[in-house]
Amino acid sequence: MTTEWDAGRLDSDLEGAGFDTLAVRAGQRRTPEGEHGEALFMTSSYVFRSAADAAARFAGEQPGNVYSRYTNPTVRTFEERIAALEGAEQAVAAASGMGAILAMVMSLCSAGDHVLVSRSVFGSTISLFDKYFKRFGIEVDYPPLADLDAWAAACKSNTKLFIVESPSNPLAELVDIAALAEIAHGKGALLAVDNCFCTPVLQKPLALGADIVIHSATKYIDGQGRCLGGVVAGSAKLMQEVVGFLRTAGPTLSPFNAWLFLKGLETLKVRMLAHCASAQALAEWLEQQPQVARVYYAGLPSHPQHELAKCQQGGFGAVVSFEVKGDRAAAWRVIDNTRMISITTNLGDTKTTIAHPATTSHGRLTPEARAAAGISDSLIRVAVGLEDIEDIKADLARGLAAL
């Protein structure tokens, strides 16, 4: 261990740094050991120099770590890097993407508040509101994602929060984030955007007017399907409420997972650009297949919000969904006759995955709710990985040939 410690000589000066540099270096503070890679602090607690030092830290009179449910240096590095990439004042990490949504709502909403959630969100988000938040007096309605007039009409005097996924899972539906932010703010509400499908490489919701951005870091931020995690980012004022909930309730991110996410962020941009290129090629190919009734991908001119996606996003993402000609049995036949692609509901992986949303990710919704969200029995979702695109096409061709 070095006996001379000058943080200024060891830490990187990132003033004015670009996205790629921030993705590799933001948030890192080197220890006296002078390590080049980020340190992994696998510790539950921390020691103090004296009883007075401990008392000052617990009282909040002196900065420093107290317990890893509260703060951890590896988790802090991850939080600061996400904040830098999203253009947020502060980010707060959670144990999963759903944990991040839980922490956000529990921190910012109270019994009697009204929340508007897009009907085109992940099925577990709807379950969280319908089965749990409603029990504690939070009201919720589900406007159609793209219909701005419906959002404005659904507002009440007690509306506190709008929550959207844009692009949505699995139909790649979009909302005009800037326009929706204007509606929310005009009603005295906050806008939270799940940016999981785009990541800050392709979309910056805060720059478009949103107040909060949410990620399931399990997806593209990790990028290799290794671990669970989530993060919420926004203003320091809003995030302090989230910090308070997480340190008390405990759904905090593990240091090891935070360390893996840091490694994922280093390659996020190159991965996302490669994902997008392959997804575009696959979507165009699928549109030409006779067994396919419809393809959902915002990069296609046939997508009704193609122009909005071009303006709002820096790319079209890696998730391509399509309806086959037939019913659920036909969709299952396509899935079961692939031989390389992984049958799993996770996405954001280097490995391409295929799933049947109506019976997996959205399977716990009522048939009426699935219909309202556009989730048909013939719908298949493909999260395009980093394999050779010709191999992905060939495997899907095997599946489609079974029809």
Short mmCIF file of C-alpha atoms in Angstrom, two decimals:
data_model
loop_
_atom_site.label_atom_id
_atom_site.label_comp_id
_atom_site.label_asym_id
_atom_site.label_seq_id
_atom_site.Cartn_x
_atom_site.Cartn_y
_atom_site.Cartn_z
CA MET A 1 0.00 0.00 0.00
CA THR A 2 1.35 3.41 -0.93
CA THR A 3 2.18 5.77 1.92
CA GLU A 4 1.58 8.86 -0.20
CA TRP A 5 -2.03 9.48 -1.09
CA ASP A 6 -2.91 12.16 -3.61
CA ALA A 7 -6.35 11.46 -5.03
CA GLY A 8 -5.93 14.15 -7.64
CA ARG A 9 -3.07 12.27 -9.26
CA LEU A 10 -4.88 8.91 -9.29
CA ASP A 11 -8.46 9.83 -10.12
CA SER A 12 -9.49 10.88 -13.63
CA ASP A 13 -10.34 14.49 -14.48
CA LEU A 14 -13.66 14.12 -16.32
CA GLU A 15 -14.62 17.76 -16.77
CA GLY A 16 -16.22 18.06 -20.20
CA ALA A 17 -15.84 14.33 -20.89
CA GLY A 18 -18.02 12.67 -23.52
CA PHE A 19 -20.46 9.79 -23.12
CA ASP A 20 -17.98 7.03 -23.97
CA THR A 21 -15.47 8.30 -21.44
CA LEU A 22 -18.08 8.69 -18.71
CA ALA A 23 -19.31 5.14 -19.35
CA VAL A 24 -15.82 3.84 -18.60
CA ARG A 25 -14.59 6.18 -15.86
CA ALA A 26 -17.38 8.18 -14.15
CA GLY A 27 -17.83 7.67 -10.41
CA GLN A 28 -14.55 5.89 -9.73
CA ARG A 29 -12.51 7.00 -6.73
CA ARG A 30 -9.31 5.02 -6.33
CA THR A 31 -8.20 3.82 -2.90
CA PRO A 32 -4.65 4.22 -1.54
CA GLU A 33 -3.87 0.89 -3.22
CA GLY A 34 -3.96 2.67 -6.57
CA GLU A 35 -6.08 0.01 -8.32
CA HIS A 36 -6.84 0.59 -12.01
CA GLY A 37 -10.14 -1.33 -12.11
CA GLU A 38 -13.01 -0.48 -9.80
CA ALA A 39 -12.64 -1.94 -6.33
CA LEU A 40 -15.24 -4.42 -5.12
CA PHE A 41 -16.17 -3.64 -1.51
CA MET A 42 -17.70 -6.88 -0.24
CA THR A 43 -18.46 -5.74 3.27
CA SER A 44 -21.66 -5.46 5.27
CA SER A 45 -20.33 -2.94 7.79
CA TYR A 46 -17.53 -0.43 8.35
CA VAL A 47 -15.19 0.32 11.24
CA PHE A 48 -14.81 3.68 12.93
CA ARG A 49 -11.79 5.45 14.35
CA SER A 50 -13.53 6.07 17.65
CA ALA A 51 -16.88 6.00 19.40
CA ALA A 52 -17.24 9.70 18.66
CA ASP A 53 -16.56 9.04 14.96
CA ALA A 54 -19.27 6.36 14.93
CA ALA A 55 -21.76 8.64 16.65
CA ALA A 56 -21.07 11.48 14.20
CA ARG A 57 -21.59 9.24 11.18
CA PHE A 58 -24.82 7.76 12.52
CA ALA A 59 -26.09 11.24 13.29
CA GLY A 60 -25.28 12.41 9.78
CA GLU A 61 -22.87 15.04 11.13
CA GLN A 62 -19.88 13.49 9.37
CA PRO A 63 -19.80 11.88 5.91
CA GLY A 64 -18.80 8.27 5.58
CA ASN A 65 -20.11 4.73 5.39
CA VAL A 66 -22.15 3.20 8.19
CA TYR A 67 -23.68 0.01 6.84
CA SER A 68 -23.97 -1.41 3.31
CA ARG A 69 -27.74 -1.28 3.39
CA TYR A 70 -27.22 2.49 3.50
CA THR A 71 -24.13 3.06 1.35
CA ASN A 72 -21.38 1.04 -0.27
CA PRO A 73 -18.46 2.45 -2.31
CA THR A 74 -18.94 0.05 -5.23
CA VAL A 75 -22.68 0.75 -5.38
CA ARG A 76 -21.97 4.48 -5.15
CA THR A 77 -19.62 4.28 -8.15
CA PHE A 78 -22.37 2.61 -10.17
CA GLU A 79 -24.94 5.20 -9.08
CA GLU A 80 -22.67 8.10 -10.00
CA ARG A 81 -21.87 6.59 -13.39
CA ILE A 82 -25.55 6.12 -14.24
CA ALA A 83 -26.28 9.69 -13.12
CA ALA A 84 -23.52 10.97 -15.38
CA LEU A 85 -24.79 9.01 -18.38
CA GLU A 86 -28.45 10.03 -17.88
CA GLY A 87 -27.65 13.66 -17.08
CA ALA A 88 -29.19 13.33 -13.61
CA GLU A 89 -28.14 15.02 -10.39
CA GLN A 90 -28.34 11.72 -8.52
CA ALA A 91 -29.08 8.05 -9.09
CA VAL A 92 -30.12 5.45 -6.53
CA ALA A 93 -29.58 1.73 -7.06
CA ALA A 94 -31.99 -1.02 -6.06
CA ALA A 95 -31.95 -4.82 -5.97
CA SER A 96 -33.97 -5.19 -9.19
CA GLY A 97 -35.87 -3.16 -11.75
CA MET A 98 -39.13 -3.85 -9.92
CA GLY A 99 -37.41 -2.86 -6.68
CA ALA A 100 -36.56 0.47 -8.29
CA ILE A 101 -40.21 1.05 -9.25
CA LEU A 102 -41.33 0.03 -5.75
CA ALA A 103 -38.86 2.43 -4.15
CA MET A 104 -39.89 5.29 -6.42
CA VAL A 105 -43.61 4.95 -5.78
CA MET A 106 -43.26 4.31 -2.03
CA SER A 107 -40.98 7.33 -1.73
CA LEU A 108 -42.96 9.83 -3.74
CA CYS A 109 -46.61 8.79 -3.30
CA SER A 110 -48.96 8.52 -0.34
CA ALA A 111 -52.39 7.06 0.36
CA GLY A 112 -54.94 9.10 -1.56
CA ASP A 113 -52.58 9.95 -4.42
CA HIS A 114 -53.54 9.09 -7.98
CA VAL A 115 -51.00 7.58 -10.41
CA LEU A 116 -51.33 7.20 -14.18
CA VAL A 117 -49.51 4.19 -15.59
CA SER A 118 -49.37 3.41 -19.29
CA ARG A 119 -51.34 0.28 -20.12
CA SER A 120 -48.30 -0.73 -22.21
CA VAL A 121 -45.95 -1.58 -19.35
CA PHE A 122 -44.35 -4.75 -18.06
CA GLY A 123 -46.96 -7.09 -16.56
CA SER A 124 -45.34 -7.08 -13.12
CA THR A 125 -45.69 -3.29 -12.94
CA ILE A 126 -49.43 -3.60 -13.42
CA SER A 127 -49.57 -6.38 -10.83
CA LEU A 128 -47.62 -4.23 -8.36
CA PHE A 129 -50.21 -1.47 -8.62
CA ASP A 130 -53.36 -3.60 -8.83
CA LYS A 131 -52.47 -6.16 -6.14
CA TYR A 132 -50.44 -4.12 -3.70
CA PHE A 133 -50.39 -0.33 -4.08
CA LYS A 134 -54.19 -0.19 -4.32
CA ARG A 135 -54.37 -1.90 -0.91
CA PHE A 136 -52.63 1.09 0.62
CA GLY A 137 -54.89 3.71 -0.88
CA ILE A 138 -53.06 4.63 -4.08
CA GLU A 139 -55.42 5.10 -7.01
CA VAL A 140 -54.30 4.06 -10.49
CA ASP A 141 -55.58 4.34 -14.05
CA TYR A 142 -54.04 3.03 -17.27
CA PRO A 143 -54.21 5.38 -20.27
CA PRO A 144 -53.08 4.17 -23.71
CA LEU A 145 -49.42 5.08 -24.07
CA ALA A 146 -49.44 7.20 -27.23
CA ASP A 147 -52.77 9.01 -26.69
CA LEU A 148 -51.81 12.36 -25.14
CA ASP A 149 -55.43 13.50 -24.93
CA ALA A 150 -56.25 10.39 -22.89
CA TRP A 151 -53.47 11.21 -20.41
CA ALA A 152 -54.75 14.74 -19.97
CA ALA A 153 -58.35 13.54 -19.59
CA ALA A 154 -57.39 10.88 -17.02
CA CYS A 155 -55.79 13.39 -14.64
CA LYS A 156 -57.47 14.23 -11.36
CA SER A 157 -56.82 16.86 -8.72
CA ASN A 158 -54.79 14.27 -6.77
CA THR A 159 -52.71 12.95 -9.69
CA LYS A 160 -49.12 12.74 -8.47
CA LEU A 161 -47.18 10.68 -10.97
CA PHE A 162 -47.14 9.48 -14.60
CA ILE A 163 -45.24 6.26 -15.38
CA VAL A 164 -44.42 5.09 -18.90
CA GLU A 165 -42.18 2.69 -20.79
CA SER A 166 -41.09 4.18 -24.11
CA PRO A 167 -40.46 2.12 -26.17
CA SER A 168 -42.92 -0.29 -24.62
CA ASN A 169 -42.53 -4.01 -23.99
CA PRO A 170 -43.11 -5.86 -26.28
CA LEU A 171 -44.73 -3.78 -29.05
CA ALA A 172 -42.18 -0.94 -29.30
CA GLU A 173 -44.93 1.66 -28.90
CA LEU A 174 -43.73 5.18 -28.10
CA VAL A 175 -45.02 8.31 -26.47
CA ASP A 176 -43.84 11.83 -27.19
CA ILE A 177 -41.93 12.29 -23.93
CA ALA A 178 -41.56 16.06 -24.19
CA ALA A 179 -45.28 16.52 -24.85
CA LEU A 180 -46.27 14.14 -22.05
CA ALA A 181 -43.93 15.92 -19.63
CA GLU A 182 -45.67 19.18 -20.45
CA ILE A 183 -49.06 17.62 -19.67
CA ALA A 184 -47.81 16.12 -16.40
CA HIS A 185 -46.24 19.33 -15.21
CA GLY A 186 -49.31 21.31 -16.16
CA LYS A 187 -51.31 19.03 -13.84
CA GLY A 188 -48.76 19.28 -11.02
CA ALA A 189 -47.53 15.71 -11.54
CA LEU A 190 -44.14 14.10 -12.12
CA LEU A 191 -43.19 12.03 -15.17
CA ALA A 192 -41.15 8.85 -14.74
CA VAL A 193 -39.84 7.07 -17.85
CA ASP A 194 -38.60 3.49 -17.91
CA ASN A 195 -35.60 3.77 -20.23
CA CYS A 196 -34.68 0.10 -20.09
CA PHE A 197 -35.12 -0.67 -23.79
CA CYS A 198 -33.14 2.33 -25.06
CA THR A 199 -30.58 2.96 -22.30
CA PRO A 200 -28.93 6.40 -22.18
CA VAL A 201 -27.07 5.45 -25.37
CA LEU A 202 -30.24 5.86 -27.44
CA GLN A 203 -32.51 8.11 -25.35
CA LYS A 204 -32.23 10.75 -22.60
CA PRO A 205 -35.68 11.13 -21.00
CA LEU A 206 -34.53 13.78 -18.51
CA ALA A 207 -33.28 15.97 -21.34
CA LEU A 208 -36.71 15.59 -22.97
CA GLY A 209 -38.46 16.89 -19.84
CA ALA A 210 -39.05 13.80 -17.69
CA ASP A 211 -38.42 14.10 -13.95
CA ILE A 212 -37.30 10.54 -13.25
CA VAL A 213 -35.69 7.78 -15.29
CA ILE A 214 -35.85 4.12 -14.30
CA HIS A 215 -33.80 1.12 -15.40
CA SER A 216 -33.83 -2.58 -14.91
CA ALA A 217 -30.04 -2.84 -14.91
CA THR A 218 -30.59 -6.58 -15.34
CA LYS A 219 -31.10 -5.92 -19.03
CA TYR A 220 -28.73 -3.97 -21.30
CA ILE A 221 -26.72 -2.31 -18.53
CA ASP A 222 -25.43 -5.71 -17.46
CA GLY A 223 -25.67 -7.00 -21.01
CA GLN A 224 -24.81 -10.62 -20.31
CA GLY A 225 -27.74 -11.96 -18.29
CA ARG A 226 -25.70 -12.37 -15.11
CA CYS A 227 -27.45 -10.58 -12.27
CA LEU A 228 -30.41 -8.52 -11.06
CA GLY A 229 -30.48 -4.82 -10.31
CA GLY A 230 -32.31 -1.56 -10.85
CA VAL A 231 -31.74 2.15 -10.63
CA VAL A 232 -33.77 5.37 -10.35
CA ALA A 233 -32.30 8.73 -11.36
CA GLY A 234 -33.42 12.34 -11.24
CA SER A 235 -32.99 15.49 -9.19
CA ALA A 236 -31.18 15.29 -5.86
CA LYS A 237 -34.34 16.44 -4.10
CA LEU A 238 -36.47 13.61 -5.47
CA MET A 239 -33.72 11.01 -5.06
CA GLN A 240 -33.22 11.82 -1.38
CA GLU A 241 -36.73 10.51 -0.78
CA VAL A 242 -35.83 7.30 -2.61
CA VAL A 243 -32.60 6.96 -0.59
CA GLY A 244 -34.61 7.23 2.62
CA PHE A 245 -36.95 4.43 1.59
CA LEU A 246 -34.19 2.10 0.41
CA ARG A 247 -32.01 2.47 3.50
CA THR A 248 -35.02 1.77 5.72
CA ALA A 249 -36.85 -0.93 3.75
CA GLY A 250 -33.71 -2.62 2.46
CA PRO A 251 -34.14 -3.57 -1.25
CA THR A 252 -30.62 -2.30 -1.90
CA LEU A 253 -28.23 -3.43 -4.62
CA SER A 254 -25.45 -5.87 -3.73
CA PRO A 255 -21.87 -4.62 -4.23
CA PHE A 256 -21.02 -7.59 -6.45
CA ASN A 257 -23.92 -6.88 -8.80
CA ALA A 258 -22.98 -3.19 -8.88
CA TRP A 259 -19.44 -4.18 -9.86
CA LEU A 260 -20.75 -6.35 -12.70
CA PHE A 261 -22.96 -3.50 -13.90
CA LEU A 262 -19.93 -1.20 -13.96
CA LYS A 263 -18.21 -3.66 -16.26
CA GLY A 264 -21.34 -3.76 -18.42
CA LEU A 265 -21.48 0.02 -18.73
CA GLU A 266 -17.96 0.08 -20.17
CA THR A 267 -19.22 -1.64 -23.34
CA LEU A 268 -22.81 -0.36 -23.34
CA LYS A 269 -22.55 1.91 -26.37
CA VAL A 270 -20.76 -0.56 -28.65
CA ARG A 271 -23.21 -3.29 -27.66
CA MET A 272 -26.31 -1.15 -28.17
CA LEU A 273 -25.21 -0.03 -31.62
CA ALA A 274 -24.54 -3.64 -32.62
CA HIS A 275 -27.89 -4.78 -31.16
CA CYS A 276 -29.71 -2.06 -33.10
CA ALA A 277 -28.05 -2.90 -36.40
CA SER A 278 -28.97 -6.58 -36.13
CA ALA A 279 -32.51 -5.84 -34.93
CA GLN A 280 -33.10 -3.54 -37.91
CA ALA A 281 -31.92 -6.22 -40.32
CA LEU A 282 -34.07 -8.87 -38.63
CA ALA A 283 -37.19 -6.67 -38.62
CA GLU A 284 -36.81 -5.95 -42.33
CA TRP A 285 -36.34 -9.67 -43.04
CA LEU A 286 -39.37 -10.66 -40.96
CA GLU A 287 -41.59 -8.26 -42.91
CA GLN A 288 -40.82 -10.30 -46.02
CA GLN A 289 -41.74 -13.69 -44.54
CA PRO A 290 -45.11 -15.09 -45.70
CA GLN A 291 -45.87 -16.66 -42.30
CA VAL A 292 -45.62 -13.26 -40.54
CA ALA A 293 -48.74 -11.12 -40.24
CA ARG A 294 -47.16 -8.02 -38.68
CA VAL A 295 -43.82 -6.80 -37.33
CA TYR A 296 -43.49 -4.34 -34.44
CA TYR A 297 -40.23 -2.36 -34.62
CA ALA A 298 -39.92 1.42 -34.61
CA GLY A 299 -37.07 1.29 -37.10
CA LEU A 300 -39.46 0.19 -39.84
CA PRO A 301 -41.21 2.88 -41.94
CA SER A 302 -44.38 0.81 -41.47
CA HIS A 303 -44.33 1.53 -37.73
CA PRO A 304 -46.90 4.29 -37.01
CA GLN A 305 -44.42 6.17 -34.78
CA HIS A 306 -41.34 5.75 -36.94
CA GLU A 307 -40.86 9.51 -37.34
CA LEU A 308 -41.24 10.14 -33.60
CA ALA A 309 -38.65 7.45 -32.90
CA LYS A 310 -36.24 9.10 -35.33
CA CYS A 311 -36.62 12.41 -33.50
CA GLN A 312 -36.69 11.16 -29.92
CA GLN A 313 -34.21 8.28 -30.00
CA GLY A 314 -30.69 7.80 -31.26
CA GLY A 315 -31.55 4.29 -32.43
CA PHE A 316 -34.46 1.88 -32.48
CA GLY A 317 -33.42 -0.71 -29.91
CA ALA A 318 -32.96 -4.46 -29.99
CA VAL A 319 -36.46 -5.86 -29.38
CA VAL A 320 -38.44 -7.03 -32.41
CA SER A 321 -41.92 -8.47 -31.96
CA PHE A 322 -44.06 -10.06 -34.62
CA GLU A 323 -47.41 -11.78 -35.04
CA VAL A 324 -47.55 -15.03 -36.96
CA LYS A 325 -50.51 -16.04 -39.06
CA GLY A 326 -52.39 -18.30 -36.69
CA ASP A 327 -53.12 -18.68 -33.00
CA ARG A 328 -51.19 -19.49 -29.83
CA ALA A 329 -50.40 -22.97 -31.06
CA ALA A 330 -48.80 -21.49 -34.17
CA ALA A 331 -46.67 -19.09 -32.11
CA TRP A 332 -45.54 -21.90 -29.82
CA ARG A 333 -44.68 -24.04 -32.85
CA VAL A 334 -42.38 -21.32 -34.18
CA ILE A 335 -40.68 -20.94 -30.81
CA ASP A 336 -40.28 -24.67 -30.24
CA ASN A 337 -38.75 -25.26 -33.66
CA THR A 338 -35.88 -22.84 -33.20
CA ARG A 339 -32.60 -24.53 -32.29
CA MET A 340 -30.14 -21.78 -31.35
CA ILE A 341 -32.15 -18.91 -29.88
CA SER A 342 -32.77 -19.19 -26.14
CA ILE A 343 -36.37 -19.63 -25.00
CA THR A 344 -36.41 -17.25 -22.05
CA THR A 345 -38.15 -14.04 -21.08
CA ASN A 346 -35.02 -12.09 -20.20
CA LEU A 347 -33.67 -9.55 -22.67
CA GLY A 348 -30.66 -7.30 -23.04
CA ASP A 349 -28.35 -10.30 -23.27
CA THR A 350 -25.55 -10.99 -25.74
CA LYS A 351 -27.57 -14.12 -26.56
CA THR A 352 -30.75 -13.71 -28.61
CA THR A 353 -33.89 -14.72 -26.73
CA ILE A 354 -37.42 -15.60 -27.83
CA ALA A 355 -40.61 -15.54 -25.77
CA HIS A 356 -44.40 -15.72 -25.98
CA PRO A 357 -45.54 -12.61 -24.03
CA ALA A 358 -49.21 -13.65 -23.65
CA THR A 359 -48.25 -16.69 -21.56
CA THR A 360 -45.06 -15.41 -19.87
CA SER A 361 -44.26 -11.76 -19.14
CA HIS A 362 -47.91 -10.70 -19.51
CA GLY A 363 -49.48 -14.04 -18.59
CA ARG A 364 -50.85 -12.88 -15.24
CA LEU A 365 -52.90 -10.12 -16.83
CA THR A 366 -56.54 -10.73 -17.59
CA PRO A 367 -57.40 -11.49 -21.21
CA GLU A 368 -59.11 -8.09 -21.35
CA ALA A 369 -55.98 -6.31 -20.09
CA ARG A 370 -53.79 -8.16 -22.58
CA ALA A 371 -56.16 -7.24 -25.41
CA ALA A 372 -56.11 -3.59 -24.34
CA ALA A 373 -52.30 -3.68 -24.36
CA GLY A 374 -52.24 -5.30 -27.80
CA ILE A 375 -50.75 -8.58 -26.59
CA SER A 376 -52.24 -11.20 -28.89
CA ASP A 377 -51.86 -14.98 -28.65
CA SER A 378 -49.98 -15.00 -31.94
CA LEU A 379 -47.34 -12.50 -30.77
CA ILE A 380 -43.68 -13.51 -30.44
CA ARG A 381 -40.96 -11.29 -28.95
CA VAL A 382 -37.33 -11.59 -30.01
CA ALA A 383 -34.61 -9.72 -28.11
CA VAL A 384 -31.80 -9.62 -30.63
CA GLY A 385 -28.38 -10.51 -29.26
CA LEU A 386 -24.89 -10.25 -30.68
CA GLU A 387 -24.69 -13.46 -32.68
CA ASP A 388 -24.19 -13.37 -36.44
CA ILE A 389 -27.40 -11.93 -37.88
CA GLU A 390 -27.52 -14.59 -40.59
CA ASP A 391 -27.54 -17.29 -37.90
CA ILE A 392 -30.43 -15.54 -36.12
CA LYS A 393 -32.40 -15.34 -39.37
CA ALA A 394 -31.69 -18.98 -40.17
CA ASP A 395 -32.93 -20.12 -36.78
CA LEU A 396 -36.15 -18.12 -37.05
CA ALA A 397 -36.59 -19.45 -40.57
CA ARG A 398 -36.54 -22.97 -39.06
CA GLY A 399 -39.26 -21.92 -36.67
CA LEU A 400 -41.41 -20.26 -39.32
CA ALA A 401 -41.04 -23.27 -41.61
CA ALA A 402 -43.00 -25.30 -39.06
CA LEU A 403 -46.16 -23.37 -39.87
#
